[in-house]
Amino acid sequence: MKVVVMGLDGACWRLLDPWIASGELPHLAKLRQRSLWGDLISQLPPVTCPNWKCYSTGQNPGKLGVYWWQMIDRDKRKIKVPNSLSFHGKDYWEYLSKNGKRVAVINMPSTFPPSPVNGYFISGHPIPDAENQNYTYPVSLKQKLYQRYNYRIYPQSKVCRKSTLETPEIQDTLRLIDVRFETAYDLLVEHDLDFVHVTTFDINVLQHFFWSGEQTLEGWKRIDQHIQRFMDLGVVLILMSDHGSAPIDFTFNINVWLQKHGYLRIHKDKLKDWQFVSHSQPGKEELIDWENSQAVATSQGPVYILKHPSQPDYEKLRQELMRKLSEVKNPETGEPIAERVYLREELYHGPYLDQAPDLLVQFRDGYDIKDRMDGTELFTQPQHWRAGNARNGMWVLYDPNASYSPTKIEGVNIIDLAPTILELFNLSKPENMDGQSIFDKF
């Protein structure tokens, strides 16, 4: 038996269903008609990092020790970007490798530096200075990929909201979508592998900037063709995403809110330098006035209290922030921006719970939470993205030799896929995995 996982960053049925109904994605339509499938619930916040690693380890972030693109160390007053070495937990392909299975892992985010496996490993972003880094195992694979496919981690120029289907950056992004799956197909066939995971992150870039525009549709048409190629091989085929997507109507600037309510203070003389720093380049640690601040937030929901839980006023402050953030309403629509505000222990468990954000704002569809600290406006119109992240992604499990009828299964979480894949190979779920096999739910 051979198993292929197609990781489709940001994919969700709300985007795909209209195209399936109109015949734009015939192979995905055919696949779903023969499969187990449903929504895939991501861990909160619904973000690429850490959800890809939640998928591969079957564990919640409290066991991984990473909760977002940035790791905030309250004690050392440092903010750093995690890499693959920052995560605790064991990926399911390590169990496959140790049980003699030949595997390939291609382009999954949060996997740099690469891990040795019984086969091949190609890291996904973020990779600083990617052209000059060794992002493959074995190391010699990188040059072979470049020569055969002109393989790159990133497009040579960045997509922006004004990019059209004909512009070089869109064409290069579409080319990289093809390259990921061509690489996976060739490794599987030419090296007689037992298992392949391949991610396209580039499709989510198109969804962010264009939502259901022609640029995104063209990306999905290409993915649809690759679905058919793998189906023709007779493999067990799993499609999955790390989170879903939804159109954005408003941006809520949470750190501006914290400043207005006296919870956060910044060194305003350093704002000019920080404005040009992205979440993958932490610079706001120098901007925060740690001595005189009580809380700071990152984009997409995590809120960190800068008091130690042992301090007598910690819990009072946490409950106060929880209540006030739950009450924040959009002045234009009158609706609350939060679906719910969680205490960290309501979402996470494990040895690294103390590193978790103290609160997590689960934002409603239609909102994007940004961590910018400049400006005075709490609500702004989206400047770059047309769509943001949502909790419900998608999954499909197709086994050409299975006897079950096509079925939609509810309540599947992203941490359920690792034990499911191990079960396909007749391997038991490790005790430290939080997830439950989909077959148990079925």
Short mmCIF file of C-alpha atoms in Angstrom, two decimals:
data_model
loop_
_atom_site.label_atom_id
_atom_site.label_comp_id
_atom_site.label_asym_id
_atom_site.label_seq_id
_atom_site.Cartn_x
_atom_site.Cartn_y
_atom_site.Cartn_z
CA MET A 1 0.00 0.00 0.00
CA LYS A 2 1.15 3.53 -0.80
CA VAL A 3 -0.22 6.67 0.85
CA VAL A 4 -0.01 10.23 -0.48
CA VAL A 5 -1.05 13.29 1.53
CA MET A 6 -1.70 16.48 -0.42
CA GLY A 7 -1.44 19.38 2.02
CA LEU A 8 -3.45 22.33 0.70
CA ASP A 9 -2.74 25.36 2.85
CA GLY A 10 -5.88 27.33 3.71
CA ALA A 11 -8.23 25.09 1.69
CA CYS A 12 -11.92 24.93 2.69
CA TRP A 13 -15.20 23.80 1.23
CA ARG A 14 -16.79 27.27 1.33
CA LEU A 15 -14.34 28.28 -1.41
CA LEU A 16 -14.29 24.99 -3.31
CA ASP A 17 -17.97 23.97 -3.30
CA PRO A 18 -19.11 26.55 -5.90
CA TRP A 19 -16.31 25.49 -8.26
CA ILE A 20 -17.13 21.82 -7.72
CA ALA A 21 -20.80 22.52 -8.49
CA SER A 22 -19.96 24.47 -11.64
CA GLY A 23 -17.64 21.77 -12.99
CA GLU A 24 -14.41 23.75 -12.62
CA LEU A 25 -12.79 21.04 -10.46
CA PRO A 26 -14.01 17.73 -11.91
CA HIS A 27 -11.32 15.52 -10.38
CA LEU A 28 -11.85 16.88 -6.87
CA ALA A 29 -15.59 16.34 -7.36
CA LYS A 30 -15.01 12.75 -8.44
CA LEU A 31 -12.62 12.15 -5.54
CA ARG A 32 -15.06 13.40 -2.94
CA GLN A 33 -17.83 11.21 -4.34
CA ARG A 34 -15.68 8.16 -3.57
CA SER A 35 -14.28 9.14 -0.19
CA LEU A 36 -14.65 9.86 3.47
CA TRP A 37 -14.53 13.64 3.85
CA GLY A 38 -15.55 16.65 5.90
CA ASP A 39 -14.46 19.85 7.57
CA LEU A 40 -11.12 19.76 9.38
CA ILE A 41 -11.05 21.75 12.62
CA SER A 42 -7.73 23.46 13.29
CA GLN A 43 -6.19 24.20 16.65
CA LEU A 44 -6.57 27.82 17.78
CA PRO A 45 -5.40 30.19 16.54
CA PRO A 46 -6.18 28.88 13.03
CA VAL A 47 -2.73 29.65 11.63
CA THR A 48 -0.12 27.85 9.52
CA CYS A 49 2.23 27.85 12.51
CA PRO A 50 1.67 25.78 14.60
CA ASN A 51 -1.15 23.88 12.85
CA TRP A 52 1.03 22.03 10.36
CA LYS A 53 3.02 20.62 13.26
CA CYS A 54 -0.19 19.83 15.17
CA TYR A 55 -1.13 17.76 12.11
CA SER A 56 2.19 15.93 11.85
CA THR A 57 2.55 15.18 15.57
CA GLY A 58 -1.10 14.62 16.49
CA GLN A 59 -0.55 16.93 19.45
CA ASN A 60 -1.99 20.20 20.73
CA PRO A 61 0.30 23.25 21.03
CA GLY A 62 0.61 22.76 24.79
CA LYS A 63 2.76 19.72 24.07
CA LEU A 64 4.65 21.37 21.21
CA GLY A 65 5.58 24.60 22.98
CA VAL A 66 4.79 26.81 19.94
CA TYR A 67 1.56 28.78 19.56
CA TRP A 68 2.10 31.21 16.69
CA TRP A 69 4.71 32.61 14.31
CA GLN A 70 6.35 34.35 17.25
CA MET A 71 7.40 32.97 20.63
CA ILE A 72 7.10 35.61 23.37
CA ASP A 73 9.37 35.09 26.36
CA ARG A 74 7.92 37.29 29.09
CA ASP A 75 10.81 36.68 31.50
CA LYS A 76 13.65 37.43 29.08
CA ARG A 77 11.61 40.06 27.21
CA LYS A 78 12.50 38.46 23.93
CA ILE A 79 10.49 37.56 20.84
CA LYS A 80 11.78 34.99 18.39
CA VAL A 81 10.57 33.12 15.35
CA PRO A 82 10.34 29.34 15.87
CA ASN A 83 11.91 26.83 13.51
CA SER A 84 11.60 23.06 13.38
CA LEU A 85 13.92 22.69 16.37
CA SER A 86 11.59 24.82 18.53
CA PHE A 87 8.82 22.20 18.46
CA HIS A 88 8.64 19.36 20.92
CA GLY A 89 6.85 16.23 19.76
CA LYS A 90 7.52 13.55 17.19
CA ASP A 91 6.22 13.65 13.61
CA TYR A 92 4.32 10.59 12.44
CA TRP A 93 6.73 10.03 9.55
CA GLU A 94 9.44 9.35 12.13
CA TYR A 95 7.41 6.31 13.23
CA LEU A 96 6.97 5.29 9.59
CA SER A 97 10.72 5.63 8.97
CA LYS A 98 11.63 3.58 12.05
CA ASN A 99 9.26 0.86 10.88
CA GLY A 100 11.04 0.51 7.57
CA LYS A 101 8.75 2.65 5.43
CA ARG A 102 10.34 4.76 2.71
CA VAL A 103 8.99 8.31 2.95
CA ALA A 104 9.24 11.78 1.44
CA VAL A 105 8.12 15.03 3.07
CA ILE A 106 7.94 18.01 0.74
CA ASN A 107 7.45 21.71 1.49
CA MET A 108 5.55 21.51 4.78
CA PRO A 109 5.83 24.82 6.66
CA SER A 110 7.74 24.97 9.95
CA THR A 111 10.10 22.13 8.98
CA PHE A 112 13.37 24.01 8.52
CA PRO A 113 16.01 22.86 9.26
CA PRO A 114 15.16 19.51 7.65
CA SER A 115 14.96 16.22 9.51
CA PRO A 116 16.68 12.98 8.52
CA VAL A 117 14.16 10.36 7.43
CA ASN A 118 14.20 7.03 5.67
CA GLY A 119 13.93 8.74 2.31
CA TYR A 120 13.75 12.41 1.37
CA PHE A 121 12.93 15.65 3.14
CA ILE A 122 12.43 19.11 1.60
CA SER A 123 11.72 21.83 4.15
CA GLY A 124 9.00 24.44 3.71
CA HIS A 125 8.98 28.09 4.71
CA PRO A 126 9.97 30.11 6.64
CA ILE A 127 13.58 29.70 5.54
CA PRO A 128 15.73 32.82 5.97
CA ASP A 129 18.00 33.36 2.95
CA ALA A 130 16.58 30.20 1.40
CA GLU A 131 18.78 30.17 -1.70
CA ASN A 132 21.88 29.81 0.48
CA GLN A 133 20.51 27.31 3.00
CA ASN A 134 20.64 23.53 3.02
CA TYR A 135 16.92 22.79 3.19
CA THR A 136 16.93 19.17 2.00
CA TYR A 137 17.80 15.75 3.32
CA PRO A 138 20.03 14.46 1.92
CA VAL A 139 21.88 17.73 1.24
CA SER A 140 22.64 16.68 -2.34
CA LEU A 141 18.91 16.66 -3.15
CA LYS A 142 18.73 20.46 -3.26
CA GLN A 143 20.93 20.80 -6.33
CA LYS A 144 19.09 17.98 -8.10
CA LEU A 145 15.76 19.71 -7.47
CA TYR A 146 17.07 22.99 -8.81
CA GLN A 147 18.48 21.41 -11.95
CA ARG A 148 15.42 19.29 -12.73
CA TYR A 149 12.55 21.59 -11.70
CA ASN A 150 14.13 24.99 -11.01
CA TYR A 151 12.82 24.24 -7.51
CA ARG A 152 12.56 27.25 -5.19
CA ILE A 153 11.07 27.85 -1.79
CA TYR A 154 9.66 31.26 -2.72
CA PRO A 155 8.54 32.89 -5.98
CA GLN A 156 11.19 35.21 -7.40
CA SER A 157 8.90 38.22 -6.90
CA LYS A 158 6.13 38.76 -4.35
CA VAL A 159 2.44 38.61 -5.10
CA CYS A 160 0.48 41.78 -4.36
CA ARG A 161 -3.17 42.76 -4.55
CA LYS A 162 -2.66 44.35 -7.98
CA SER A 163 -1.11 41.23 -9.51
CA THR A 164 -3.03 39.85 -12.47
CA LEU A 165 -3.10 36.36 -13.89
CA GLU A 166 -0.58 37.40 -16.53
CA THR A 167 2.00 39.07 -14.27
CA PRO A 168 5.33 37.25 -13.63
CA GLU A 169 4.77 36.83 -9.90
CA ILE A 170 1.45 35.02 -10.44
CA GLN A 171 2.86 32.84 -13.19
CA ASP A 172 5.83 31.93 -11.00
CA THR A 173 3.51 31.14 -8.08
CA LEU A 174 1.43 28.87 -10.31
CA ARG A 175 4.60 27.22 -11.58
CA LEU A 176 5.69 26.46 -8.01
CA ILE A 177 2.31 24.85 -7.27
CA ASP A 178 3.00 22.47 -10.16
CA VAL A 179 6.60 21.93 -9.09
CA ARG A 180 5.64 20.75 -5.60
CA PHE A 181 3.34 18.05 -6.94
CA GLU A 182 5.63 17.07 -9.84
CA THR A 183 8.43 16.56 -7.32
CA ALA A 184 6.17 14.43 -5.11
CA TYR A 185 4.94 12.33 -8.03
CA ASP A 186 8.41 11.67 -9.38
CA LEU A 187 9.89 10.76 -5.99
CA LEU A 188 7.00 8.39 -5.32
CA VAL A 189 7.23 6.61 -8.68
CA GLU A 190 10.97 6.64 -9.34
CA HIS A 191 12.04 5.64 -5.82
CA ASP A 192 9.19 3.27 -4.98
CA LEU A 193 8.26 5.13 -1.78
CA ASP A 194 5.61 3.97 0.67
CA PHE A 195 4.51 7.41 1.79
CA VAL A 196 4.65 11.00 0.52
CA HIS A 197 3.45 14.21 2.10
CA VAL A 198 3.50 17.32 -0.12
CA THR A 199 2.27 20.81 0.77
CA THR A 200 1.46 23.73 -1.48
CA PHE A 201 1.56 26.90 0.57
CA ASP A 202 1.37 29.01 -2.57
CA ILE A 203 -2.34 28.37 -3.05
CA ASN A 204 -3.06 30.08 0.26
CA VAL A 205 -1.08 33.12 -0.86
CA LEU A 206 -3.45 33.40 -3.83
CA GLN A 207 -6.48 32.96 -1.58
CA HIS A 208 -5.28 35.68 0.79
CA PHE A 209 -4.85 38.22 -1.96
CA PHE A 210 -7.65 37.28 -4.36
CA TRP A 211 -10.06 34.94 -2.50
CA SER A 212 -12.18 33.45 -5.30
CA GLY A 213 -10.62 35.46 -8.13
CA GLU A 214 -9.32 34.04 -11.37
CA GLN A 215 -5.79 33.84 -9.96
CA THR A 216 -6.92 31.48 -7.20
CA LEU A 217 -9.15 29.45 -9.52
CA GLU A 218 -6.23 28.87 -11.88
CA GLY A 219 -4.19 27.55 -8.94
CA TRP A 220 -6.98 25.16 -8.00
CA LYS A 221 -7.38 23.96 -11.57
CA ARG A 222 -3.74 22.93 -11.50
CA ILE A 223 -4.18 21.16 -8.18
CA ASP A 224 -7.20 19.39 -9.66
CA GLN A 225 -5.05 17.95 -12.44
CA HIS A 226 -2.53 16.63 -9.92
CA ILE A 227 -5.33 14.99 -7.93
CA GLN A 228 -6.17 12.95 -11.03
CA ARG A 229 -2.53 11.96 -11.58
CA PHE A 230 -2.26 10.52 -8.07
CA MET A 231 -5.65 8.80 -8.32
CA ASP A 232 -4.44 7.07 -11.48
CA LEU A 233 -1.61 5.50 -9.47
CA GLY A 234 -4.12 3.67 -7.25
CA VAL A 235 -2.69 5.10 -4.02
CA VAL A 236 -4.54 5.93 -0.82
CA LEU A 237 -4.95 9.68 -1.25
CA ILE A 238 -5.54 12.15 1.58
CA LEU A 239 -6.30 15.82 0.99
CA MET A 240 -6.11 18.14 3.99
CA SER A 241 -5.54 21.73 5.03
CA ASP A 242 -4.04 23.38 8.08
CA HIS A 243 -6.94 25.84 8.42
CA GLY A 244 -9.71 27.35 6.33
CA SER A 245 -10.20 30.78 4.79
CA ALA A 246 -12.86 33.48 4.78
CA PRO A 247 -13.27 36.91 3.16
CA ILE A 248 -12.19 39.86 5.32
CA ASP A 249 -14.39 42.92 5.81
CA PHE A 250 -12.57 44.56 8.73
CA THR A 251 -9.19 44.56 10.43
CA PHE A 252 -9.07 44.92 14.22
CA ASN A 253 -5.80 46.38 15.52
CA ILE A 254 -5.59 44.67 18.88
CA ASN A 255 -2.41 46.31 20.16
CA VAL A 256 -3.88 49.73 19.42
CA TRP A 257 -6.84 48.65 21.58
CA LEU A 258 -4.48 47.56 24.36
CA GLN A 259 -2.73 50.94 24.19
CA LYS A 260 -5.98 52.90 24.31
CA HIS A 261 -7.06 51.01 27.43
CA GLY A 262 -3.72 51.47 29.19
CA TYR A 263 -2.56 47.85 29.06
CA LEU A 264 0.30 48.39 26.61
CA ARG A 265 2.88 51.14 26.31
CA ILE A 266 5.44 51.49 23.57
CA HIS A 267 8.56 53.52 22.84
CA LYS A 268 7.04 55.76 20.19
CA ASP A 269 10.42 57.07 19.09
CA LYS A 270 11.13 53.56 17.72
CA LEU A 271 7.91 53.21 15.73
CA LYS A 272 9.44 54.24 12.42
CA ASP A 273 11.87 51.34 12.44
CA TRP A 274 9.28 48.78 13.53
CA GLN A 275 6.67 49.57 10.89
CA PHE A 276 8.69 47.76 8.26
CA VAL A 277 9.17 44.57 10.27
CA SER A 278 7.00 41.55 9.44
CA HIS A 279 5.91 38.77 11.81
CA SER A 280 8.78 36.63 10.53
CA GLN A 281 11.29 39.29 11.63
CA PRO A 282 10.62 40.08 15.28
CA GLY A 283 11.46 43.67 16.11
CA LYS A 284 8.68 44.69 18.42
CA GLU A 285 10.52 43.46 21.54
CA GLU A 286 12.48 46.75 21.36
CA LEU A 287 9.31 48.72 20.79
CA ILE A 288 7.46 47.40 23.86
CA ASP A 289 7.87 49.30 27.12
CA TRP A 290 8.06 46.09 29.15
CA GLU A 291 8.37 47.86 32.51
CA ASN A 292 5.13 49.80 32.14
CA SER A 293 3.00 47.37 30.13
CA GLN A 294 0.59 44.73 31.34
CA ALA A 295 -0.20 42.88 28.10
CA VAL A 296 0.76 42.56 24.45
CA ALA A 297 -0.86 40.68 21.58
CA THR A 298 0.20 39.07 18.34
CA SER A 299 -1.85 38.95 15.16
CA GLN A 300 -4.69 36.45 14.87
CA GLY A 301 -5.72 36.25 18.50
CA PRO A 302 -3.04 35.39 21.11
CA VAL A 303 -2.80 37.81 24.07
CA TYR A 304 0.10 37.63 26.53
CA ILE A 305 -0.11 39.05 30.04
CA LEU A 306 3.25 40.37 31.19
CA LYS A 307 2.64 39.59 34.86
CA HIS A 308 3.63 36.26 36.32
CA PRO A 309 0.65 34.04 37.26
CA SER A 310 1.95 33.95 40.84
CA GLN A 311 1.38 37.69 41.23
CA PRO A 312 -1.79 38.41 43.21
CA ASP A 313 -3.37 40.66 40.56
CA TYR A 314 -2.67 38.34 37.61
CA GLU A 315 -6.00 36.53 37.57
CA LYS A 316 -7.96 39.72 38.13
CA LEU A 317 -6.22 41.27 35.12
CA ARG A 318 -6.80 38.18 32.98
CA GLN A 319 -10.51 38.08 33.74
CA GLU A 320 -10.78 41.81 33.10
CA LEU A 321 -9.11 41.53 29.69
CA MET A 322 -11.22 38.50 28.84
CA ARG A 323 -14.42 40.38 29.62
CA LYS A 324 -13.45 43.58 27.83
CA LEU A 325 -12.21 41.83 24.69
CA SER A 326 -15.44 39.81 24.59
CA GLU A 327 -17.35 43.10 24.60
CA VAL A 328 -15.45 44.81 21.77
CA LYS A 329 -17.92 45.68 19.03
CA ASN A 330 -17.53 46.96 15.53
CA PRO A 331 -18.95 50.52 15.60
CA GLU A 332 -20.10 50.18 12.00
CA THR A 333 -22.06 46.94 12.40
CA GLY A 334 -22.61 46.74 16.17
CA GLU A 335 -21.48 43.10 16.25
CA PRO A 336 -18.76 41.72 18.53
CA ILE A 337 -15.49 40.89 16.80
CA ALA A 338 -14.93 37.79 18.96
CA GLU A 339 -16.72 34.50 18.60
CA ARG A 340 -15.28 33.73 22.01
CA VAL A 341 -12.31 34.65 24.20
CA TYR A 342 -10.61 31.61 25.74
CA LEU A 343 -8.41 31.13 28.76
CA ARG A 344 -5.33 29.21 27.74
CA GLU A 345 -6.15 26.19 29.87
CA GLU A 346 -9.46 25.84 28.01
CA LEU A 347 -7.57 25.19 24.76
CA TYR A 348 -4.22 23.68 25.62
CA HIS A 349 -2.70 21.08 27.89
CA GLY A 350 0.79 19.72 28.27
CA PRO A 351 4.20 20.50 29.71
CA TYR A 352 4.53 23.83 27.87
CA LEU A 353 1.24 25.37 28.93
CA ASP A 354 3.14 28.09 30.82
CA GLN A 355 4.51 29.36 27.49
CA ALA A 356 1.04 29.71 25.98
CA PRO A 357 -0.75 33.02 25.47
CA ASP A 358 -2.87 33.78 28.52
CA LEU A 359 -5.93 34.51 26.39
CA LEU A 360 -6.94 33.61 22.85
CA VAL A 361 -9.44 35.70 20.88
CA GLN A 362 -11.33 33.50 18.44
CA PHE A 363 -12.33 36.11 15.90
CA ARG A 364 -15.50 35.97 13.83
CA ASP A 365 -15.42 35.32 10.11
CA GLY A 366 -15.02 38.60 8.30
CA TYR A 367 -12.37 39.89 10.71
CA ASP A 368 -8.61 39.85 10.71
CA ILE A 369 -6.68 40.70 13.88
CA LYS A 370 -3.40 42.54 13.34
CA ASP A 371 -0.68 43.33 15.86
CA ARG A 372 0.40 46.70 14.47
CA MET A 373 1.25 49.23 17.17
CA ASP A 374 1.26 52.44 15.15
CA GLY A 375 -1.80 54.54 14.45
CA THR A 376 -4.89 55.22 16.51
CA GLU A 377 -7.67 53.44 14.62
CA LEU A 378 -9.07 50.28 16.15
CA PHE A 379 -10.84 49.19 12.96
CA THR A 380 -9.45 49.63 9.46
CA GLN A 381 -10.24 48.31 6.03
CA PRO A 382 -8.06 45.41 4.82
CA GLN A 383 -5.10 46.89 2.98
CA HIS A 384 -3.57 43.84 1.34
CA TRP A 385 -5.52 40.63 1.90
CA ARG A 386 -9.04 39.94 0.67
CA ALA A 387 -9.33 36.79 2.79
CA GLY A 388 -7.95 35.67 6.13
CA ASN A 389 -7.80 32.47 8.13
CA ALA A 390 -10.77 30.55 9.48
CA ARG A 391 -10.93 27.53 11.76
CA ASN A 392 -12.68 25.04 9.47
CA GLY A 393 -10.43 23.59 6.80
CA MET A 394 -11.08 20.44 4.77
CA TRP A 395 -10.08 16.80 4.47
CA VAL A 396 -10.72 13.90 2.10
CA LEU A 397 -9.60 10.28 2.50
CA TYR A 398 -9.75 8.15 -0.64
CA ASP A 399 -8.89 4.45 -0.59
CA PRO A 400 -9.47 2.75 -3.97
CA ASN A 401 -9.62 -0.64 -2.27
CA ALA A 402 -11.94 0.27 0.62
CA SER A 403 -15.45 -1.12 0.94
CA TYR A 404 -17.01 1.84 2.78
CA SER A 405 -19.50 4.16 1.15
CA PRO A 406 -18.71 7.85 0.61
CA THR A 407 -19.47 9.58 3.90
CA LYS A 408 -19.18 13.05 5.39
CA ILE A 409 -17.81 12.74 8.94
CA GLU A 410 -18.25 15.58 11.40
CA GLY A 411 -15.96 16.66 14.21
CA VAL A 412 -12.58 15.70 12.74
CA ASN A 413 -9.71 17.75 14.19
CA ILE A 414 -6.35 18.34 12.57
CA ILE A 415 -4.66 16.30 15.32
CA ASP A 416 -6.70 13.26 14.21
CA LEU A 417 -4.80 12.79 10.95
CA ALA A 418 -1.51 11.53 12.40
CA PRO A 419 -3.07 8.53 14.19
CA THR A 420 -5.22 7.89 11.10
CA ILE A 421 -2.16 7.67 8.84
CA LEU A 422 -0.36 5.40 11.30
CA GLU A 423 -3.42 3.13 11.36
CA LEU A 424 -3.32 2.90 7.57
CA PHE A 425 0.12 1.34 7.99
CA ASN A 426 -1.09 -0.91 10.86
CA LEU A 427 0.91 1.05 13.43
CA SER A 428 -0.50 1.85 16.87
CA LYS A 429 -1.10 5.38 18.03
CA PRO A 430 1.60 6.54 20.46
CA GLU A 431 0.26 7.38 23.91
CA ASN A 432 1.33 11.03 23.73
CA MET A 433 -0.76 11.74 20.63
CA ASP A 434 -3.91 13.72 21.43
CA GLY A 435 -5.77 12.85 18.25
CA GLN A 436 -8.13 9.98 17.50
CA SER A 437 -8.16 7.99 14.28
CA ILE A 438 -10.85 9.02 11.81
CA PHE A 439 -11.72 5.35 11.46
CA ASP A 440 -12.74 5.29 15.12
CA LYS A 441 -15.12 8.19 14.43
CA PHE A 442 -16.36 6.44 11.29
#
